[in-house]
Amino acid sequence: MTDIEYLDRAEALLRAIELACDRINDETAADIDNQRVGAMVTLTFANRSQIIVNLQKPLQEVWMAARAGGFHYKYDGAQWMDSKGQGEFFSHLSRCATEQAGQPLTFSS
């Protein structure tokens, strides 16, 4: 994948996270504060816990830090997959956010 393709796909992922937070806040009482600074989105939950998603341009990866740990994702031609076999990004984000928010939350691309 070229650097331009990576940036297009990675930016789309960050936008999808922001849009999902808006939808979740409209549909639930989760009250997720999402802040974007450059290539990083920080999700802050009502209990003050955070999930941070940022781009690692030199590696063409997306990294996520959550209570459950740190995770690295590479685009496999169809979706962002964990480099250590932990699954697809949005599925994993949904699990981590659900755990941290204390209620079911669903993120998708």
PDB file of C-alpha atoms in Angstrom:
ATOM      1  CA  MET A   1       0.000   0.000   0.000  1.00  0.00           C
ATOM      2  CA  THR A   2       1.318   3.449  -0.841  1.00  0.00           C
ATOM      3  CA  ASP A   3       1.618   6.166   1.793  1.00  0.00           C
ATOM      4  CA  ILE A   4      -1.292   8.036   0.211  1.00  0.00           C
ATOM      5  CA  GLU A   5      -3.507   4.936   0.304  1.00  0.00           C
ATOM      6  CA  TYR A   6      -2.558   4.369   3.945  1.00  0.00           C
ATOM      7  CA  LEU A   7      -3.404   7.958   4.873  1.00  0.00           C
ATOM      8  CA  ASP A   8      -6.754   7.795   3.064  1.00  0.00           C
ATOM      9  CA  ARG A   9      -7.745   4.557   4.814  1.00  0.00           C
ATOM     10  CA  ALA A  10      -6.405   5.632   8.213  1.00  0.00           C
ATOM     11  CA  GLU A  11      -8.142   9.021   8.048  1.00  0.00           C
ATOM     12  CA  ALA A  12     -11.388   7.250   7.137  1.00  0.00           C
ATOM     13  CA  LEU A  13     -10.970   5.082  10.240  1.00  0.00           C
ATOM     14  CA  LEU A  14     -10.505   8.149  12.479  1.00  0.00           C
ATOM     15  CA  ARG A  15     -13.545   9.858  10.922  1.00  0.00           C
ATOM     16  CA  ALA A  16     -15.606   6.692  11.466  1.00  0.00           C
ATOM     17  CA  ILE A  17     -14.657   6.696  15.161  1.00  0.00           C
ATOM     18  CA  GLU A  18     -15.730  10.331  15.513  1.00  0.00           C
ATOM     19  CA  LEU A  19     -19.046   9.705  13.733  1.00  0.00           C
ATOM     20  CA  ALA A  20     -19.689   6.595  15.827  1.00  0.00           C
ATOM     21  CA  CYS A  21     -19.146   8.608  19.021  1.00  0.00           C
ATOM     22  CA  ASP A  22     -21.686  11.177  17.838  1.00  0.00           C
ATOM     23  CA  ARG A  23     -24.199   8.396  17.051  1.00  0.00           C
ATOM     24  CA  ILE A  24     -23.567   6.641  20.370  1.00  0.00           C
ATOM     25  CA  ASN A  25     -24.028   9.896  22.284  1.00  0.00           C
ATOM     26  CA  ASP A  26     -27.319  10.534  20.452  1.00  0.00           C
ATOM     27  CA  GLU A  27     -28.642   7.002  21.022  1.00  0.00           C
ATOM     28  CA  THR A  28     -27.352   6.140  24.513  1.00  0.00           C
ATOM     29  CA  ALA A  29     -26.409   7.689  27.840  1.00  0.00           C
ATOM     30  CA  ALA A  30     -22.744   6.756  27.350  1.00  0.00           C
ATOM     31  CA  ASP A  31     -21.565  10.391  27.125  1.00  0.00           C
ATOM     32  CA  ILE A  32     -18.288   9.766  25.304  1.00  0.00           C
ATOM     33  CA  ASP A  33     -16.141  12.856  24.873  1.00  0.00           C
ATOM     34  CA  ASN A  34     -14.071  12.477  21.718  1.00  0.00           C
ATOM     35  CA  GLN A  35     -11.260  14.842  20.896  1.00  0.00           C
ATOM     36  CA  ARG A  36      -9.206  14.826  17.729  1.00  0.00           C
ATOM     37  CA  VAL A  37      -5.750  16.360  17.626  1.00  0.00           C
ATOM     38  CA  GLY A  38      -3.970  15.736  14.334  1.00  0.00           C
ATOM     39  CA  ALA A  39      -3.635  11.997  13.811  1.00  0.00           C
ATOM     40  CA  MET A  40      -4.972  11.035  17.257  1.00  0.00           C
ATOM     41  CA  VAL A  41      -8.473  10.586  18.678  1.00  0.00           C
ATOM     42  CA  THR A  42      -8.989  10.377  22.428  1.00  0.00           C
ATOM     43  CA  LEU A  43     -12.234   8.908  23.757  1.00  0.00           C
ATOM     44  CA  THR A  44     -12.975   9.813  27.366  1.00  0.00           C
ATOM     45  CA  PHE A  45     -15.763   7.978  29.161  1.00  0.00           C
ATOM     46  CA  ALA A  46     -17.944   9.164  32.058  1.00  0.00           C
ATOM     47  CA  ASN A  47     -15.686   7.306  34.519  1.00  0.00           C
ATOM     48  CA  ARG A  48     -12.702   9.314  33.119  1.00  0.00           C
ATOM     49  CA  SER A  49     -11.082   6.235  31.545  1.00  0.00           C
ATOM     50  CA  GLN A  50      -9.761   6.744  28.029  1.00  0.00           C
ATOM     51  CA  ILE A  51      -9.135   4.968  24.764  1.00  0.00           C
ATOM     52  CA  ILE A  52      -6.566   6.570  22.490  1.00  0.00           C
ATOM     53  CA  VAL A  53      -6.307   5.782  18.780  1.00  0.00           C
ATOM     54  CA  ASN A  54      -3.444   7.209  16.786  1.00  0.00           C
ATOM     55  CA  LEU A  55      -1.779   6.745  13.421  1.00  0.00           C
ATOM     56  CA  GLN A  56       1.748   5.412  13.095  1.00  0.00           C
ATOM     57  CA  LYS A  57       2.545   6.685   9.612  1.00  0.00           C
ATOM     58  CA  PRO A  58       6.088   5.281   9.236  1.00  0.00           C
ATOM     59  CA  LEU A  59       4.773   1.764  10.012  1.00  0.00           C
ATOM     60  CA  GLN A  60       1.454   2.221   8.178  1.00  0.00           C
ATOM     61  CA  GLU A  61      -0.333   1.106  11.330  1.00  0.00           C
ATOM     62  CA  VAL A  62      -3.097   2.306  13.622  1.00  0.00           C
ATOM     63  CA  TRP A  63      -2.458   1.945  17.344  1.00  0.00           C
ATOM     64  CA  MET A  64      -5.049   1.734  20.104  1.00  0.00           C
ATOM     65  CA  ALA A  65      -4.402   2.085  23.830  1.00  0.00           C
ATOM     66  CA  ALA A  66      -7.164   1.009  26.221  1.00  0.00           C
ATOM     67  CA  ARG A  67      -7.457  -0.417  29.726  1.00  0.00           C
ATOM     68  CA  ALA A  68      -7.095  -3.854  28.133  1.00  0.00           C
ATOM     69  CA  GLY A  69      -3.666  -2.925  26.730  1.00  0.00           C
ATOM     70  CA  GLY A  70      -2.006  -1.581  23.608  1.00  0.00           C
ATOM     71  CA  PHE A  71      -2.814  -2.915  20.141  1.00  0.00           C
ATOM     72  CA  HIS A  72      -1.392  -2.429  16.647  1.00  0.00           C
ATOM     73  CA  TYR A  73      -3.466  -2.776  13.464  1.00  0.00           C
ATOM     74  CA  LYS A  74      -2.442  -3.144   9.821  1.00  0.00           C
ATOM     75  CA  TYR A  75      -4.732  -2.885   6.819  1.00  0.00           C
ATOM     76  CA  ASP A  76      -5.040  -6.318   5.160  1.00  0.00           C
ATOM     77  CA  GLY A  77      -6.685  -5.128   1.952  1.00  0.00           C
ATOM     78  CA  ALA A  78     -10.196  -5.298   3.416  1.00  0.00           C
ATOM     79  CA  GLN A  79     -10.037  -4.222   7.065  1.00  0.00           C
ATOM     80  CA  TRP A  80      -7.713  -3.164   9.891  1.00  0.00           C
ATOM     81  CA  MET A  81      -6.498  -6.323  11.654  1.00  0.00           C
ATOM     82  CA  ASP A  82      -4.540  -6.683  14.898  1.00  0.00           C
ATOM     83  CA  SER A  83      -0.911  -7.582  14.228  1.00  0.00           C
ATOM     84  CA  LYS A  84      -1.031 -10.253  16.974  1.00  0.00           C
ATOM     85  CA  GLY A  85      -4.263 -11.950  15.963  1.00  0.00           C
ATOM     86  CA  GLN A  86      -6.646 -10.128  18.327  1.00  0.00           C
ATOM     87  CA  GLY A  87      -9.156  -9.482  15.531  1.00  0.00           C
ATOM     88  CA  GLU A  88     -10.581  -6.587  13.540  1.00  0.00           C
ATOM     89  CA  PHE A  89     -10.195  -2.997  14.782  1.00  0.00           C
ATOM     90  CA  PHE A  90     -13.844  -1.903  15.131  1.00  0.00           C
ATOM     91  CA  SER A  91     -14.862  -5.154  16.803  1.00  0.00           C
ATOM     92  CA  HIS A  92     -12.007  -4.774  19.273  1.00  0.00           C
ATOM     93  CA  LEU A  93     -12.775  -1.070  19.857  1.00  0.00           C
ATOM     94  CA  SER A  94     -16.404  -2.015  20.564  1.00  0.00           C
ATOM     95  CA  ARG A  95     -15.317  -4.598  23.173  1.00  0.00           C
ATOM     96  CA  CYS A  96     -12.895  -2.188  24.883  1.00  0.00           C
ATOM     97  CA  ALA A  97     -15.385   0.699  24.853  1.00  0.00           C
ATOM     98  CA  THR A  98     -18.157  -1.543  26.215  1.00  0.00           C
ATOM     99  CA  GLU A  99     -15.884  -2.618  29.056  1.00  0.00           C
ATOM    100  CA  GLN A 100     -14.814   0.928  29.880  1.00  0.00           C
ATOM    101  CA  ALA A 101     -18.278   2.497  29.548  1.00  0.00           C
ATOM    102  CA  GLY A 102     -20.052  -0.267  31.455  1.00  0.00           C
ATOM    103  CA  GLN A 103     -22.714  -0.597  28.763  1.00  0.00           C
ATOM    104  CA  PRO A 104     -22.912  -2.162  25.298  1.00  0.00           C
ATOM    105  CA  LEU A 105     -21.397   0.102  22.630  1.00  0.00           C
ATOM    106  CA  THR A 106     -20.917  -0.649  18.950  1.00  0.00           C
ATOM    107  CA  PHE A 107     -18.386   0.992  16.665  1.00  0.00           C
ATOM    108  CA  SER A 108     -18.229   0.263  12.927  1.00  0.00           C
ATOM    109  CA  SER A 109     -16.599   1.622   9.804  1.00  0.00           C
TER     110      SER A 109
END
